[in-house]
CSV table of C-alpha atoms in Angstrom, one decimal:
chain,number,residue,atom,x,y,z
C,1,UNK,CA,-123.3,-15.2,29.8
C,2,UNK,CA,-122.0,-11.8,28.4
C,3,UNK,CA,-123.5,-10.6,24.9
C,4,UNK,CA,-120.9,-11.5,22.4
C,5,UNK,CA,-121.2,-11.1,18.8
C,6,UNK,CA,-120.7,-14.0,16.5
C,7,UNK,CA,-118.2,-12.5,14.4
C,8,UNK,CA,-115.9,-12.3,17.8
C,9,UNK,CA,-116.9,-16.2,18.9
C,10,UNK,CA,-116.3,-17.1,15.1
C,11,UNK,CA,-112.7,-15.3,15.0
C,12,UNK,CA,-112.0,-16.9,18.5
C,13,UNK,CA,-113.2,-20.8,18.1
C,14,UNK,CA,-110.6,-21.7,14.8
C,15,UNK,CA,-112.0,-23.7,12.0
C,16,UNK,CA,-115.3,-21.9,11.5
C,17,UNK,CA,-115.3,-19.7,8.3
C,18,UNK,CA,-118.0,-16.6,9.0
C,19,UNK,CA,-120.7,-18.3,10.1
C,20,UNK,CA,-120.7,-21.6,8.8
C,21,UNK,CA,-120.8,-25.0,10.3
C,22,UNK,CA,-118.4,-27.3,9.2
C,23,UNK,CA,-119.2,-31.1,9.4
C,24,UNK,CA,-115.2,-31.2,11.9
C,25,UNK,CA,-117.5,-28.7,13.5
C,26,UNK,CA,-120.3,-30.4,14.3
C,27,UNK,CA,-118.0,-33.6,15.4
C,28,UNK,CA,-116.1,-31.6,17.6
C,29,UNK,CA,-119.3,-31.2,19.8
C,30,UNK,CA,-120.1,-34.9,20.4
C,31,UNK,CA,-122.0,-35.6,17.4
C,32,UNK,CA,-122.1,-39.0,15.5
C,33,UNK,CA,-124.2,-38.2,12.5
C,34,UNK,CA,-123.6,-35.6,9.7
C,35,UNK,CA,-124.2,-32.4,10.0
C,36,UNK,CA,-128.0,-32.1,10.1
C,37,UNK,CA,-129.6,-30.7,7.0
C,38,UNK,CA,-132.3,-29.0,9.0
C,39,UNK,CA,-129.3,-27.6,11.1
C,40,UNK,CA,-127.2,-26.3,8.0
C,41,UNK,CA,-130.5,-24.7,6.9
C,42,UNK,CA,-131.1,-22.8,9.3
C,43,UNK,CA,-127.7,-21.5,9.9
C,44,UNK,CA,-127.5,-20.9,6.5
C,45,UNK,CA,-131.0,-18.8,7.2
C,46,UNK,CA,-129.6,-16.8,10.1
C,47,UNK,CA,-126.3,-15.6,8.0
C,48,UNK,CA,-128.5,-15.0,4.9
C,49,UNK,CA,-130.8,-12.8,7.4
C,50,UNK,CA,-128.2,-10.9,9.1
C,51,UNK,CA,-127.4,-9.5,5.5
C,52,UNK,CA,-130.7,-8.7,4.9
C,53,UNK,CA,-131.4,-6.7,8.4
C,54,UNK,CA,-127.8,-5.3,8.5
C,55,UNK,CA,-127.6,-5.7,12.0
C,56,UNK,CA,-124.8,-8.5,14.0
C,57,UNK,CA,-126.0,-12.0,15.2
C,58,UNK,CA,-125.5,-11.6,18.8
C,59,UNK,CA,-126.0,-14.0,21.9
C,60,UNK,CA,-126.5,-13.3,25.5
C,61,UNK,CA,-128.9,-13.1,28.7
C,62,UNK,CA,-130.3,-15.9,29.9
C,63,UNK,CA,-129.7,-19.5,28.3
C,64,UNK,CA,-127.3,-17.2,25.4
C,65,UNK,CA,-130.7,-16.1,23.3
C,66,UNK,CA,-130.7,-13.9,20.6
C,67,UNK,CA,-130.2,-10.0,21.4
C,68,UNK,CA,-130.7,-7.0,19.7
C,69,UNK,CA,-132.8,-5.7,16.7
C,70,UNK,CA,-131.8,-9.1,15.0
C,71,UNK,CA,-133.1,-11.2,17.9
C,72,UNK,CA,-136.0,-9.4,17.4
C,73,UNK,CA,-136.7,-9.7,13.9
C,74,UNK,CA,-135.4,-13.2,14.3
C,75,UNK,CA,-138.0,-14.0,16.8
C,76,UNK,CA,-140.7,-12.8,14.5
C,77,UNK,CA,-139.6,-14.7,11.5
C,78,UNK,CA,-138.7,-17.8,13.1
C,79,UNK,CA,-142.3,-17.6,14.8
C,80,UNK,CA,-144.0,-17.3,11.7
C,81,UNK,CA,-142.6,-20.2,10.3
C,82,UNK,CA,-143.2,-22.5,13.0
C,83,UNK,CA,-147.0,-21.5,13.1
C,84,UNK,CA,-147.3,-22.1,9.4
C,85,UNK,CA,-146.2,-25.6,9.7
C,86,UNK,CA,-149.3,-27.7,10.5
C,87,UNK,CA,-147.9,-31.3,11.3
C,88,UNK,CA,-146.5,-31.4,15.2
C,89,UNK,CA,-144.0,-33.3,14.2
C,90,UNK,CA,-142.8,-30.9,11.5
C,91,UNK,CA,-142.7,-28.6,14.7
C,92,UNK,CA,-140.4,-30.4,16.6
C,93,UNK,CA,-137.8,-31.3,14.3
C,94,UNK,CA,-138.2,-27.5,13.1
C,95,UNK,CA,-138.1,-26.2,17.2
C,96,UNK,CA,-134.9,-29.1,17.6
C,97,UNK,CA,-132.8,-27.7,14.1
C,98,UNK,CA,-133.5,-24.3,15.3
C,99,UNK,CA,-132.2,-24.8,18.8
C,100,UNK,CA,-129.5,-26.9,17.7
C,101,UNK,CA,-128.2,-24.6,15.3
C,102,UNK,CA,-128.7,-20.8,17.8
C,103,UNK,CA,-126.5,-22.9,20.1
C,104,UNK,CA,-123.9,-23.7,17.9
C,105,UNK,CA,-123.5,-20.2,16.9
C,106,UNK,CA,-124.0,-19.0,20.3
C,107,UNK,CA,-121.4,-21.3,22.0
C,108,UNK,CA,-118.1,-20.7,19.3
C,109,UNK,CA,-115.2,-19.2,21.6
C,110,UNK,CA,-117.0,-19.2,24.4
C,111,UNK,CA,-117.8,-23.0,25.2
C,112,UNK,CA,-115.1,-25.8,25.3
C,113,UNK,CA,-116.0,-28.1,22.3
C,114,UNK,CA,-115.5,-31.4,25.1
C,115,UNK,CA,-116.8,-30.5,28.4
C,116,UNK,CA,-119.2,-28.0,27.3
C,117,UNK,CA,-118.2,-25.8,30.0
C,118,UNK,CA,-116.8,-21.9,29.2
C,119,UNK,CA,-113.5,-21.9,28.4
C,120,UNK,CA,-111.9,-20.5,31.5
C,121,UNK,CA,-113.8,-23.4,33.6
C,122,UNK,CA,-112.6,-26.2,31.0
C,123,UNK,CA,-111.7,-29.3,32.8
C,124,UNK,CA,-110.7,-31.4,30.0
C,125,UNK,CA,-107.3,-31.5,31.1
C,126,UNK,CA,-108.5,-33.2,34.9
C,127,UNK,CA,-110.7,-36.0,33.3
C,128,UNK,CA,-108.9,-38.9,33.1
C,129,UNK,CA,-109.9,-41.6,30.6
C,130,UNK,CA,-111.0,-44.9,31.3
C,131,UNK,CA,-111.6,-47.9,29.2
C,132,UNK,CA,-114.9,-49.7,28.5
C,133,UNK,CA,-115.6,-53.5,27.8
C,134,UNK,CA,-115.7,-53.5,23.8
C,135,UNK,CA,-119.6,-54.2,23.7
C,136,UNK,CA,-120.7,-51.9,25.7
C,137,UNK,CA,-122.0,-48.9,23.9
C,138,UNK,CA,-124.0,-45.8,25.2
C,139,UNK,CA,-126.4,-43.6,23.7
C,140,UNK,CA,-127.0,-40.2,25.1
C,141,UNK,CA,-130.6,-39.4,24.1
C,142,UNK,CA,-130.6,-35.8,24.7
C,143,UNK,CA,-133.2,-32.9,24.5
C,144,UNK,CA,-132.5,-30.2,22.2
C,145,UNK,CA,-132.1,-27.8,24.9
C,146,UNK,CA,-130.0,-29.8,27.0
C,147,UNK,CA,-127.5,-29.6,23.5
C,148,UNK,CA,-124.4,-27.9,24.6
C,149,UNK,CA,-125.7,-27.0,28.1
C,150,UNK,CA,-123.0,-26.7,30.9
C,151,UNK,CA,-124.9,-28.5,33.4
C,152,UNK,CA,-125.6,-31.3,31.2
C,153,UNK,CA,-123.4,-34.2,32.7
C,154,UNK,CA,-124.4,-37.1,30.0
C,155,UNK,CA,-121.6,-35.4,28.2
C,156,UNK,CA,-118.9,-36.8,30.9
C,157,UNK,CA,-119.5,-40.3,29.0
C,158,UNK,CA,-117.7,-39.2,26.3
C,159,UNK,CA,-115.2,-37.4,28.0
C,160,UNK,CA,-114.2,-40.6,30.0
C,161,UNK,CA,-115.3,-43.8,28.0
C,162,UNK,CA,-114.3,-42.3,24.4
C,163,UNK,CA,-116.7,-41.1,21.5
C,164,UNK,CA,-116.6,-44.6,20.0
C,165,UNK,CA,-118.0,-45.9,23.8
C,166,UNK,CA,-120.9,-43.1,24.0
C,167,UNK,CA,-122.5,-41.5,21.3
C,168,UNK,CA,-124.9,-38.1,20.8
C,169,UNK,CA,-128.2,-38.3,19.6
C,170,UNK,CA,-130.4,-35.1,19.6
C,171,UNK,CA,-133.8,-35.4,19.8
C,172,UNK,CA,-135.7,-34.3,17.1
C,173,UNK,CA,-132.6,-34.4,14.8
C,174,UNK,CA,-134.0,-37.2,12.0
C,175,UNK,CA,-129.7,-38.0,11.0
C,176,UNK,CA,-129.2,-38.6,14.9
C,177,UNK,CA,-132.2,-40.7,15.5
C,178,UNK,CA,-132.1,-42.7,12.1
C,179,UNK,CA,-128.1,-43.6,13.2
C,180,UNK,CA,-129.2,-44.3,16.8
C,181,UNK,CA,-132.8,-46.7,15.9
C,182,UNK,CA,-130.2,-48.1,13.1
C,183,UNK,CA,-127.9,-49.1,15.6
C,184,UNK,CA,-130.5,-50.4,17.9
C,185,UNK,CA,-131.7,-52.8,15.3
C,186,UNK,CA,-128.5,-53.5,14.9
C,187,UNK,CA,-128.0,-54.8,18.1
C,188,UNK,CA,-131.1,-56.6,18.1
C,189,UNK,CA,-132.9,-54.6,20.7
């Protein structure tokens, strides 16, 4: 992945205004919940931070990390936090928002919101849909790093069966797992 600033992904990927996350946003990735507090936070964070160092949010190099003197100073800050939190837990969800949210940023203009896959490969257009007996639901229960990752295929569910046949649950995302355990309850599992 080429280093591309934010500013040029945000111009590019329509309905983003400068940095934020809208909740269309978030949907238009596969998700099912709102958009994660913990998420907006720390997107929120990043803009707020890029003010502060005067330097451009940018993505690239190996799995599209952050580059440049803000990556850096990023790096340190977000370090920091995560060592001051005591509780593992706290860690994870903190690790998961954080990963969640880089990608996000990282993956506007660049990524197709439905396959995942850069725009020049998108292969949205080939993937023809199929229906699926009413009660049968899936749940994709995904690692944070697997979130918008172009070899992740649980995404083709989706992309075939319909969003209201497969749904997105991040782990480590507390709105994603509450909706998912909800639903299992639910369903009496």
């Amino acid at each position: 992945m080429n280093s591309i600033s934010s500013q040029a992904r945000s111009r590019e990927s329509g309905g983003c205004d400068d940095g934020v996350v809208t909740e269309e946003e978030w949907r238009r990735w596969g998700a099912v919940s709102p958009l994660p507090a913990a998420v907006k936070q720390i997107v929120d964070d990043l803009k707020v931070l890029e003010l502060k160092v005067d330097a451009q949010i940018e993505f690239g190099g190996n799995g599209g990390k952050l580059q440049g003197a803000f990556g850096a100073y990023e790096d340190k800050k977000h370090r920091a936090t995560y060592e001051a939190l005591d509780d593992p837990e706290k860690k994870f969800r903190f690790f998961s928002a954080r990963q969640v949210a880089c990608r996000l940023l990282g993956s506007r203009g660049y990524l197709c919101q439905k396959c995942w896959l850069a725009m020049e490969d998108c292969m949205c257009a080939n993937v023809k849909p199929c229906g699926l007996w009413k009660r049968i639901h899936f749940w994709l229960y995904m690692h944070p790093r697997d979130f918008l990752r172009q070899n992740n295929t649980g995404k083709l569910l989706w992309q075939v069966f319909g969003v209201h046949s497969a749904s997105l649950c991040i782990f480590g995302i507390a709105e994603d797992e509450e909706i998912m355990w909800d639903e299992f309850k639910r369903a009496g599992v």
